[in-house]
Amino acid sequence: MQLQNDLLLRAARGEKTERTPVWLMRQAGRILPEYRAVRDSVSGFIELAQTPELAAEVTIQPVDILGVDAAIIFSDILVIPEAMGLPYEMVEKRGPWFPQTVRSEAELKKLRVADGENDLKYVIDAIHITKKNLNGRVPLIGFAGAPWTIFAYMVEGSGSKTFSKSREMLYREPVFSHKLLQLITDSTINYLKAQIRAGADLVQIFDSWAGILGPKQYQEFSLNYISQICDAITEVPVTVFAKGAFFAREEMAKLNCETIGLDWNMGIEESRRLIGPNKTLQGNLDPAALYGNPDQVRAATLEMMDQFKGSRHIANLGHGLYPDIDPEMVKVFIQTVKEY
């Protein structure tokens, strides 16, 4: 199907665009009353993500309501551990929780390499429905969590400020850690390839907990596995977003990906210097800037756009939208980018 708006894909590939494309992390979510209405119709987040018709509906909402240049499939990075045999729960106001963790060889042996098509059929079905209903208006982004970030949840059992148990594992049991990371990596490649076959036009790898590792450990236990995924995905452009990994930007420039996402702590000019001219940069307005009034949001957006001017860029925030941000201010951000 011919895309009516392929700005995102052209920008990712470094081709000429009439303007900078714009989308937002967590755009399909809690800031929209329309999303909350759909979520309230089911038992919670997991049922919503596992009901393909509803996941497709909330995926498309930001395209209709906010006017973004791409949809991103509504799902969760933790569907991978579940598909590998480690189910999780989403606890209201506390986040994800794993009744079982993986900290021993015996627990590792219970896991399998996930098959993207069958083990995660509900996501693949949601992509098929979304593509049909988008009808070529904008590209659809698929995604997965980076292996280190998934590992951190599987070992820790929940979110954490320090992920000390997961980091302890890297020091005490490096061989075990590499085995688990490879299982996650193989599962993730299967999953992303299934998303692409179903119609994802671009995929993004989210390394949400990149910033809690030091440079040496990040190279060994995260970047090496992200690199495997980038090398395996040749069908569509790949974006890597590693929150907090400011120390790895030069190394990330060597990844076989088209786009590198910047968080809001990463200086734009410095990042371009470290990464070089051959990657598209995505980001990176501080989400908190959207708490301002329309004039303040516009000014902050223009300041960001001026710094990216003349180089390969996809406009976004430096992290996901916060749930209490006013959708009208999100529209101001998007409109300012479009008019730039």
mmCIF file of C-alpha atoms in Angstrom:
data_model
loop_
_atom_site.group_PDB
_atom_site.id
_atom_site.type_symbol
_atom_site.label_atom_id
_atom_site.label_comp_id
_atom_site.label_asym_id
_atom_site.label_seq_id
_atom_site.Cartn_x
_atom_site.Cartn_y
_atom_site.Cartn_z
ATOM 1 C CA MET A 1 0.000 0.000 0.000
ATOM 2 C CA GLN A 2 1.324 3.430 -0.990
ATOM 3 C CA LEU A 3 1.749 5.697 2.049
ATOM 4 C CA GLN A 4 0.116 9.117 1.732
ATOM 5 C CA ASN A 5 2.576 10.488 4.325
ATOM 6 C CA ASP A 6 6.016 8.847 4.300
ATOM 7 C CA LEU A 7 7.909 11.742 5.941
ATOM 8 C CA LEU A 8 9.051 9.575 8.878
ATOM 9 C CA LEU A 9 10.556 6.906 6.626
ATOM 10 C CA ARG A 10 12.289 9.419 4.364
ATOM 11 C CA ALA A 11 13.703 11.300 7.352
ATOM 12 C CA ALA A 12 14.946 8.035 8.894
ATOM 13 C CA ARG A 13 16.733 7.135 5.663
ATOM 14 C CA GLY A 14 18.257 10.607 5.356
ATOM 15 C CA GLU A 15 16.247 11.519 2.246
ATOM 16 C CA LYS A 16 14.910 14.999 1.523
ATOM 17 C CA THR A 17 11.675 15.978 3.306
ATOM 18 C CA GLU A 18 9.415 18.999 2.895
ATOM 19 C CA ARG A 19 9.316 19.387 6.685
ATOM 20 C CA THR A 20 10.415 17.561 9.823
ATOM 21 C CA PRO A 21 8.168 14.612 10.770
ATOM 22 C CA VAL A 22 6.839 14.481 14.322
ATOM 23 C CA TRP A 23 5.460 11.780 16.630
ATOM 24 C CA LEU A 24 5.645 11.199 20.384
ATOM 25 C CA MET A 25 6.589 8.361 22.658
ATOM 26 C CA ARG A 26 3.532 7.274 24.705
ATOM 27 C CA GLN A 27 1.257 9.201 22.311
ATOM 28 C CA ALA A 28 -1.244 6.306 22.424
ATOM 29 C CA GLY A 29 -2.048 6.585 26.080
ATOM 30 C CA ARG A 30 -3.134 8.284 29.216
ATOM 31 C CA ILE A 31 -3.103 11.915 28.088
ATOM 32 C CA LEU A 32 -6.126 11.249 25.831
ATOM 33 C CA PRO A 33 -9.615 11.019 27.381
ATOM 34 C CA GLU A 34 -10.540 8.870 24.367
ATOM 35 C CA TYR A 35 -7.866 6.354 25.407
ATOM 36 C CA ARG A 36 -9.063 6.331 29.013
ATOM 37 C CA ALA A 37 -12.617 5.590 27.838
ATOM 38 C CA VAL A 38 -11.420 2.513 25.929
ATOM 39 C CA ARG A 39 -9.231 1.360 28.821
ATOM 40 C CA ASP A 40 -12.117 1.735 31.291
ATOM 41 C CA SER A 41 -14.166 -0.648 29.138
ATOM 42 C CA VAL A 42 -11.816 -3.558 30.027
ATOM 43 C CA SER A 43 -10.149 -4.914 33.178
ATOM 44 C CA GLY A 44 -6.923 -2.971 32.634
ATOM 45 C CA PHE A 45 -3.802 -2.392 30.573
ATOM 46 C CA ILE A 46 -2.957 -6.029 29.820
ATOM 47 C CA GLU A 47 -6.451 -6.928 28.578
ATOM 48 C CA LEU A 48 -6.428 -3.808 26.398
ATOM 49 C CA ALA A 49 -3.016 -4.698 24.906
ATOM 50 C CA GLN A 50 -4.169 -8.293 24.300
ATOM 51 C CA THR A 51 -7.420 -7.339 22.544
ATOM 52 C CA PRO A 52 -6.314 -6.624 18.954
ATOM 53 C CA GLU A 53 -9.364 -4.528 17.930
ATOM 54 C CA LEU A 54 -9.007 -2.256 20.963
ATOM 55 C CA ALA A 55 -5.200 -2.035 20.695
ATOM 56 C CA ALA A 56 -5.646 -0.963 17.065
ATOM 57 C CA GLU A 57 -8.242 1.625 18.055
ATOM 58 C CA VAL A 58 -5.998 3.327 20.628
ATOM 59 C CA THR A 59 -3.003 3.102 18.260
ATOM 60 C CA ILE A 60 -4.874 5.202 15.691
ATOM 61 C CA GLN A 61 -6.368 7.744 18.146
ATOM 62 C CA PRO A 62 -3.295 10.076 18.180
ATOM 63 C CA VAL A 63 -3.238 10.170 14.357
ATOM 64 C CA ASP A 64 -6.857 11.408 14.343
ATOM 65 C CA ILE A 65 -6.734 13.605 17.457
ATOM 66 C CA LEU A 66 -3.174 14.989 17.580
ATOM 67 C CA GLY A 67 -2.173 14.906 13.903
ATOM 68 C CA VAL A 68 1.117 13.033 14.349
ATOM 69 C CA ASP A 69 3.071 11.724 11.334
ATOM 70 C CA ALA A 70 3.180 8.105 12.556
ATOM 71 C CA ALA A 71 1.272 5.603 14.658
ATOM 72 C CA ILE A 72 3.091 3.308 17.101
ATOM 73 C CA ILE A 73 1.442 -0.005 17.889
ATOM 74 C CA PHE A 74 -0.145 -0.045 21.348
ATOM 75 C CA SER A 75 1.651 -2.747 23.318
ATOM 76 C CA ASP A 76 4.262 -3.155 26.042
ATOM 77 C CA ILE A 77 7.950 -4.090 26.075
ATOM 78 C CA LEU A 78 7.228 -6.836 28.652
ATOM 79 C CA VAL A 79 5.241 -9.000 26.251
ATOM 80 C CA ILE A 80 8.607 -10.649 25.399
ATOM 81 C CA PRO A 81 9.289 -12.240 28.827
ATOM 82 C CA GLU A 82 5.680 -13.435 28.875
ATOM 83 C CA ALA A 83 6.124 -15.035 25.432
ATOM 84 C CA MET A 84 9.339 -16.669 26.717
ATOM 85 C CA GLY A 85 7.419 -18.248 29.616
ATOM 86 C CA LEU A 86 7.637 -15.594 32.340
ATOM 87 C CA PRO A 87 4.218 -13.930 32.802
ATOM 88 C CA TYR A 88 3.805 -10.510 34.397
ATOM 89 C CA GLU A 89 1.040 -8.441 35.955
ATOM 90 C CA MET A 90 0.456 -4.701 35.689
ATOM 91 C CA VAL A 91 -0.224 -3.387 39.188
ATOM 92 C CA GLU A 92 -2.150 -0.089 39.278
ATOM 93 C CA LYS A 93 0.077 2.848 40.377
ATOM 94 C CA ARG A 94 3.058 0.485 40.851
ATOM 95 C CA GLY A 95 3.771 -0.783 37.367
ATOM 96 C CA PRO A 96 4.846 -4.233 36.170
ATOM 97 C CA TRP A 97 5.351 -7.127 38.571
ATOM 98 C CA PHE A 98 6.661 -10.635 37.874
ATOM 99 C CA PRO A 99 5.403 -13.366 40.263
ATOM 100 C CA GLN A 100 8.480 -15.431 39.262
ATOM 101 C CA THR A 101 11.973 -14.187 38.418
ATOM 102 C CA VAL A 102 14.965 -15.708 36.599
ATOM 103 C CA ARG A 103 18.032 -15.972 38.824
ATOM 104 C CA SER A 104 19.239 -19.554 38.411
ATOM 105 C CA GLU A 105 20.119 -22.062 35.690
ATOM 106 C CA ALA A 106 17.022 -24.086 36.653
ATOM 107 C CA GLU A 107 14.780 -21.050 36.105
ATOM 108 C CA LEU A 108 16.618 -20.236 32.873
ATOM 109 C CA LYS A 109 15.924 -23.758 31.547
ATOM 110 C CA LYS A 110 12.156 -23.155 31.866
ATOM 111 C CA LEU A 111 12.326 -20.336 29.306
ATOM 112 C CA ARG A 112 12.081 -20.680 25.534
ATOM 113 C CA VAL A 113 12.964 -18.534 22.536
ATOM 114 C CA ALA A 114 9.685 -16.783 21.682
ATOM 115 C CA ASP A 115 8.159 -17.219 18.259
ATOM 116 C CA GLY A 116 6.877 -13.805 17.158
ATOM 117 C CA GLU A 117 3.988 -15.073 15.044
ATOM 118 C CA ASN A 118 2.349 -17.509 17.478
ATOM 119 C CA ASP A 119 3.496 -16.556 20.978
ATOM 120 C CA LEU A 120 2.609 -12.899 20.331
ATOM 121 C CA LYS A 121 -0.268 -13.396 17.915
ATOM 122 C CA TYR A 122 -2.395 -10.700 19.590
ATOM 123 C CA VAL A 123 0.222 -8.022 18.759
ATOM 124 C CA ILE A 124 0.574 -9.286 15.190
ATOM 125 C CA ASP A 125 -3.234 -9.295 14.792
ATOM 126 C CA ALA A 126 -3.377 -5.732 16.165
ATOM 127 C CA ILE A 127 -0.792 -4.642 13.562
ATOM 128 C CA HIS A 128 -2.843 -6.218 10.724
ATOM 129 C CA ILE A 129 -6.022 -4.443 11.911
ATOM 130 C CA THR A 130 -4.197 -1.132 12.440
ATOM 131 C CA LYS A 131 -2.632 -1.207 8.969
ATOM 132 C CA LYS A 132 -6.011 -1.900 7.388
ATOM 133 C CA ASN A 133 -7.729 0.906 9.318
ATOM 134 C CA LEU A 134 -4.905 3.428 8.797
ATOM 135 C CA ASN A 135 -5.331 2.796 5.081
ATOM 136 C CA GLY A 136 -1.900 4.227 4.232
ATOM 137 C CA ARG A 137 -2.381 7.593 5.982
ATOM 138 C CA VAL A 138 0.845 7.389 8.019
ATOM 139 C CA PRO A 139 3.531 4.769 8.732
ATOM 140 C CA LEU A 140 3.142 2.312 11.620
ATOM 141 C CA ILE A 141 6.013 1.915 14.075
ATOM 142 C CA GLY A 142 6.647 -1.461 15.697
ATOM 143 C CA PHE A 143 8.839 -1.791 18.781
ATOM 144 C CA ALA A 144 10.488 -3.960 21.398
ATOM 145 C CA GLY A 145 12.498 -3.463 24.561
ATOM 146 C CA ALA A 146 16.282 -3.752 24.396
ATOM 147 C CA PRO A 147 17.584 -7.050 25.834
ATOM 148 C CA TRP A 148 19.266 -5.402 28.855
ATOM 149 C CA THR A 149 16.060 -3.580 29.834
ATOM 150 C CA ILE A 150 14.033 -6.816 29.544
ATOM 151 C CA PHE A 151 16.730 -8.718 31.491
ATOM 152 C CA ALA A 152 16.530 -6.100 34.263
ATOM 153 C CA TYR A 153 12.792 -6.741 34.770
ATOM 154 C CA MET A 154 13.103 -10.544 34.505
ATOM 155 C CA VAL A 155 15.823 -10.698 37.179
ATOM 156 C CA GLU A 156 14.519 -7.909 39.450
ATOM 157 C CA GLY A 157 10.838 -8.908 39.246
ATOM 158 C CA SER A 158 9.555 -5.321 39.086
ATOM 159 C CA GLY A 159 10.593 -1.765 38.384
ATOM 160 C CA SER A 160 13.353 -0.371 40.584
ATOM 161 C CA LYS A 161 15.357 2.811 41.113
ATOM 162 C CA THR A 162 18.643 0.897 41.148
ATOM 163 C CA PHE A 163 17.977 -2.564 39.603
ATOM 164 C CA SER A 164 20.646 -3.718 42.066
ATOM 165 C CA LYS A 165 19.747 -7.436 41.774
ATOM 166 C CA SER A 166 20.019 -7.282 37.999
ATOM 167 C CA ARG A 167 23.315 -5.414 38.127
ATOM 168 C CA GLU A 168 24.638 -7.803 40.791
ATOM 169 C CA MET A 169 23.917 -10.650 38.358
ATOM 170 C CA LEU A 170 26.163 -9.054 35.697
ATOM 171 C CA TYR A 171 29.090 -9.011 38.154
ATOM 172 C CA ARG A 172 28.532 -12.347 39.917
ATOM 173 C CA GLU A 173 27.142 -14.459 37.071
ATOM 174 C CA PRO A 174 28.344 -13.031 33.743
ATOM 175 C CA VAL A 175 28.031 -16.381 31.900
ATOM 176 C CA PHE A 176 24.438 -16.837 33.106
ATOM 177 C CA SER A 177 23.710 -13.187 32.213
ATOM 178 C CA HIS A 178 24.961 -13.636 28.656
ATOM 179 C CA LYS A 179 22.850 -16.798 28.234
ATOM 180 C CA LEU A 180 19.680 -15.001 29.331
ATOM 181 C CA LEU A 181 20.490 -11.923 27.227
ATOM 182 C CA GLN A 182 21.004 -14.117 24.146
ATOM 183 C CA LEU A 183 17.636 -15.840 24.703
ATOM 184 C CA ILE A 184 15.959 -12.425 24.951
ATOM 185 C CA THR A 185 17.818 -11.184 21.851
ATOM 186 C CA ASP A 186 16.793 -14.188 19.728
ATOM 187 C CA SER A 187 13.176 -13.781 20.895
ATOM 188 C CA THR A 188 13.244 -10.053 20.113
ATOM 189 C CA ILE A 189 14.566 -10.577 16.587
ATOM 190 C CA ASN A 190 11.776 -13.124 15.925
ATOM 191 C CA TYR A 191 9.215 -10.706 17.336
ATOM 192 C CA LEU A 192 10.359 -7.645 15.362
ATOM 193 C CA LYS A 193 10.535 -9.634 12.124
ATOM 194 C CA ALA A 194 6.955 -10.850 12.734
ATOM 195 C CA GLN A 195 5.866 -7.224 13.291
ATOM 196 C CA ILE A 196 7.523 -6.212 10.012
ATOM 197 C CA ARG A 197 5.852 -9.082 8.093
ATOM 198 C CA ALA A 198 2.511 -7.914 9.537
ATOM 199 C CA GLY A 199 3.110 -4.370 8.248
ATOM 200 C CA ALA A 200 5.334 -2.358 10.631
ATOM 201 C CA ASP A 201 7.122 0.276 8.497
ATOM 202 C CA LEU A 202 9.858 1.107 11.031
ATOM 203 C CA VAL A 203 10.874 -0.451 14.357
ATOM 204 C CA GLN A 204 12.225 1.132 17.528
ATOM 205 C CA ILE A 205 14.296 -0.523 20.257
ATOM 206 C CA PHE A 206 13.673 0.996 23.702
ATOM 207 C CA ASP A 207 16.554 0.676 26.180
ATOM 208 C CA SER A 208 14.721 2.301 29.068
ATOM 209 C CA TRP A 209 17.305 1.361 31.731
ATOM 210 C CA ALA A 210 20.473 2.005 29.683
ATOM 211 C CA GLY A 211 21.533 4.816 31.987
ATOM 212 C CA ILE A 212 21.958 2.676 35.114
ATOM 213 C CA LEU A 213 24.957 0.812 33.667
ATOM 214 C CA GLY A 214 28.503 2.128 33.394
ATOM 215 C CA PRO A 215 30.154 2.465 29.966
ATOM 216 C CA LYS A 216 32.093 -0.855 30.063
ATOM 217 C CA GLN A 217 29.105 -2.898 31.213
ATOM 218 C CA TYR A 218 26.791 -1.130 28.802
ATOM 219 C CA GLN A 219 29.017 -2.141 25.885
ATOM 220 C CA GLU A 220 29.221 -5.777 27.012
ATOM 221 C CA PHE A 221 25.721 -6.421 28.310
ATOM 222 C CA SER A 222 23.564 -4.098 26.237
ATOM 223 C CA LEU A 223 25.092 -2.597 23.123
ATOM 224 C CA ASN A 224 26.429 -5.945 21.877
ATOM 225 C CA TYR A 225 22.897 -7.363 21.906
ATOM 226 C CA ILE A 226 21.284 -4.249 20.413
ATOM 227 C CA SER A 227 23.899 -4.524 17.663
ATOM 228 C CA GLN A 228 22.781 -8.112 16.921
ATOM 229 C CA ILE A 229 19.187 -6.912 16.530
ATOM 230 C CA CYS A 230 20.191 -4.005 14.276
ATOM 231 C CA ASP A 231 22.240 -6.363 12.082
ATOM 232 C CA ALA A 232 19.310 -8.795 11.805
ATOM 233 C CA ILE A 233 16.656 -6.225 10.855
ATOM 234 C CA THR A 234 17.346 -5.289 7.241
ATOM 235 C CA GLU A 235 13.773 -4.904 5.976
ATOM 236 C CA VAL A 236 12.825 -1.509 7.478
ATOM 237 C CA PRO A 237 14.582 1.420 9.200
ATOM 238 C CA VAL A 238 15.583 0.861 12.848
ATOM 239 C CA THR A 239 15.615 3.448 15.654
ATOM 240 C CA VAL A 240 17.555 2.890 18.890
ATOM 241 C CA PHE A 241 16.493 4.917 21.938
ATOM 242 C CA ALA A 242 18.752 4.338 24.951
ATOM 243 C CA LYS A 243 17.657 6.563 27.811
ATOM 244 C CA GLY A 244 20.546 7.887 29.866
ATOM 245 C CA ALA A 245 23.283 6.342 27.703
ATOM 246 C CA PHE A 246 24.964 9.696 27.026
ATOM 247 C CA PHE A 247 28.365 7.973 27.413
ATOM 248 C CA ALA A 248 27.653 5.536 24.561
ATOM 249 C CA ARG A 249 26.789 7.970 21.779
ATOM 250 C CA GLU A 250 30.019 7.454 19.831
ATOM 251 C CA GLU A 251 29.607 3.682 20.076
ATOM 252 C CA MET A 252 25.953 3.937 19.043
ATOM 253 C CA ALA A 253 27.045 5.725 15.870
ATOM 254 C CA LYS A 254 28.554 2.378 14.795
ATOM 255 C CA LEU A 255 25.223 0.521 15.089
ATOM 256 C CA ASN A 256 23.597 -0.714 11.907
ATOM 257 C CA CYS A 257 20.540 1.498 12.481
ATOM 258 C CA GLU A 258 19.165 4.577 10.746
ATOM 259 C CA THR A 259 18.043 6.663 13.743
ATOM 260 C CA ILE A 260 19.316 7.303 17.257
ATOM 261 C CA GLY A 261 16.868 8.725 19.792
ATOM 262 C CA LEU A 262 18.177 11.355 22.201
ATOM 263 C CA ASP A 263 16.805 11.893 25.680
ATOM 264 C CA TRP A 264 16.404 15.474 26.889
ATOM 265 C CA ASN A 265 19.663 15.379 28.875
ATOM 266 C CA MET A 266 21.701 14.869 25.710
ATOM 267 C CA GLY A 267 22.929 18.105 24.134
ATOM 268 C CA ILE A 268 21.850 18.300 20.498
ATOM 269 C CA GLU A 269 24.996 19.871 19.024
ATOM 270 C CA GLU A 270 27.270 17.646 21.106
ATOM 271 C CA SER A 271 25.271 14.561 20.076
ATOM 272 C CA ARG A 272 25.546 15.452 16.404
ATOM 273 C CA ARG A 273 29.299 15.914 16.805
ATOM 274 C CA LEU A 274 29.712 12.548 18.592
ATOM 275 C CA ILE A 275 27.377 10.595 16.323
ATOM 276 C CA GLY A 276 28.343 12.229 13.042
ATOM 277 C CA PRO A 277 26.239 13.224 10.019
ATOM 278 C CA ASN A 278 25.186 9.754 8.837
ATOM 279 C CA LYS A 279 22.450 9.004 11.373
ATOM 280 C CA THR A 280 19.063 10.648 11.814
ATOM 281 C CA LEU A 281 18.603 11.999 15.350
ATOM 282 C CA GLN A 282 15.210 11.765 17.034
ATOM 283 C CA GLY A 283 13.954 13.905 19.889
ATOM 284 C CA ASN A 284 14.461 15.502 22.216
ATOM 285 C CA LEU A 285 12.278 18.127 23.957
ATOM 286 C CA ASP A 286 11.962 17.686 27.719
ATOM 287 C CA PRO A 287 8.400 16.332 28.223
ATOM 288 C CA ALA A 288 8.028 18.739 31.171
ATOM 289 C CA ALA A 289 8.252 21.657 28.706
ATOM 290 C CA LEU A 290 4.706 20.712 27.668
ATOM 291 C CA TYR A 291 3.422 21.796 31.087
ATOM 292 C CA GLY A 292 3.923 25.399 29.920
ATOM 293 C CA ASN A 293 1.369 27.736 28.321
ATOM 294 C CA PRO A 294 1.050 27.824 24.499
ATOM 295 C CA ASP A 295 3.667 30.581 24.103
ATOM 296 C CA GLN A 296 6.152 28.753 26.340
ATOM 297 C CA VAL A 297 5.600 25.424 24.536
ATOM 298 C CA ARG A 298 6.028 27.128 21.168
ATOM 299 C CA ALA A 299 9.240 28.870 22.272
ATOM 300 C CA ALA A 300 10.747 25.660 23.691
ATOM 301 C CA THR A 301 9.867 23.760 20.502
ATOM 302 C CA LEU A 302 11.373 26.439 18.250
ATOM 303 C CA GLU A 303 14.559 26.493 20.333
ATOM 304 C CA MET A 304 14.879 22.708 19.876
ATOM 305 C CA MET A 305 14.122 22.874 16.138
ATOM 306 C CA ASP A 306 16.738 25.602 15.612
ATOM 307 C CA GLN A 307 19.424 23.341 17.109
ATOM 308 C CA PHE A 308 18.544 20.433 14.789
ATOM 309 C CA LYS A 309 18.198 22.670 11.729
ATOM 310 C CA GLY A 310 20.050 21.522 8.636
ATOM 311 C CA SER A 311 20.640 17.954 9.815
ATOM 312 C CA ARG A 312 18.707 14.661 9.684
ATOM 313 C CA HIS A 313 15.931 14.923 12.306
ATOM 314 C CA ILE A 314 12.673 13.343 13.507
ATOM 315 C CA ALA A 315 10.950 15.583 16.082
ATOM 316 C CA ASN A 316 9.894 13.901 19.321
ATOM 317 C CA LEU A 317 10.251 14.289 23.071
ATOM 318 C CA GLY A 318 13.285 13.133 25.034
ATOM 319 C CA HIS A 319 11.077 10.528 26.766
ATOM 320 C CA GLY A 320 7.410 9.526 26.809
ATOM 321 C CA LEU A 321 4.504 11.881 27.485
ATOM 322 C CA TYR A 322 3.559 12.227 31.155
ATOM 323 C CA PRO A 323 -0.067 11.260 31.904
ATOM 324 C CA ASP A 324 -1.149 14.682 33.243
ATOM 325 C CA ILE A 325 0.089 16.723 30.246
ATOM 326 C CA ASP A 326 -2.680 18.732 28.543
ATOM 327 C CA PRO A 327 -3.409 17.293 25.055
ATOM 328 C CA GLU A 328 -3.870 20.883 23.809
ATOM 329 C CA MET A 329 -0.211 21.638 24.629
ATOM 330 C CA VAL A 330 0.809 18.459 22.780
ATOM 331 C CA LYS A 331 -1.062 19.838 19.757
ATOM 332 C CA VAL A 332 0.843 23.148 20.081
ATOM 333 C CA PHE A 333 4.143 21.204 20.024
ATOM 334 C CA ILE A 334 3.095 19.191 16.951
ATOM 335 C CA GLN A 335 1.754 22.231 15.083
ATOM 336 C CA THR A 336 4.904 24.251 15.824
ATOM 337 C CA VAL A 337 7.064 21.465 14.368
ATOM 338 C CA LYS A 338 4.841 21.223 11.291
ATOM 339 C CA GLU A 339 5.004 24.969 10.656
ATOM 340 C CA TYR A 340 8.764 25.233 11.235
#
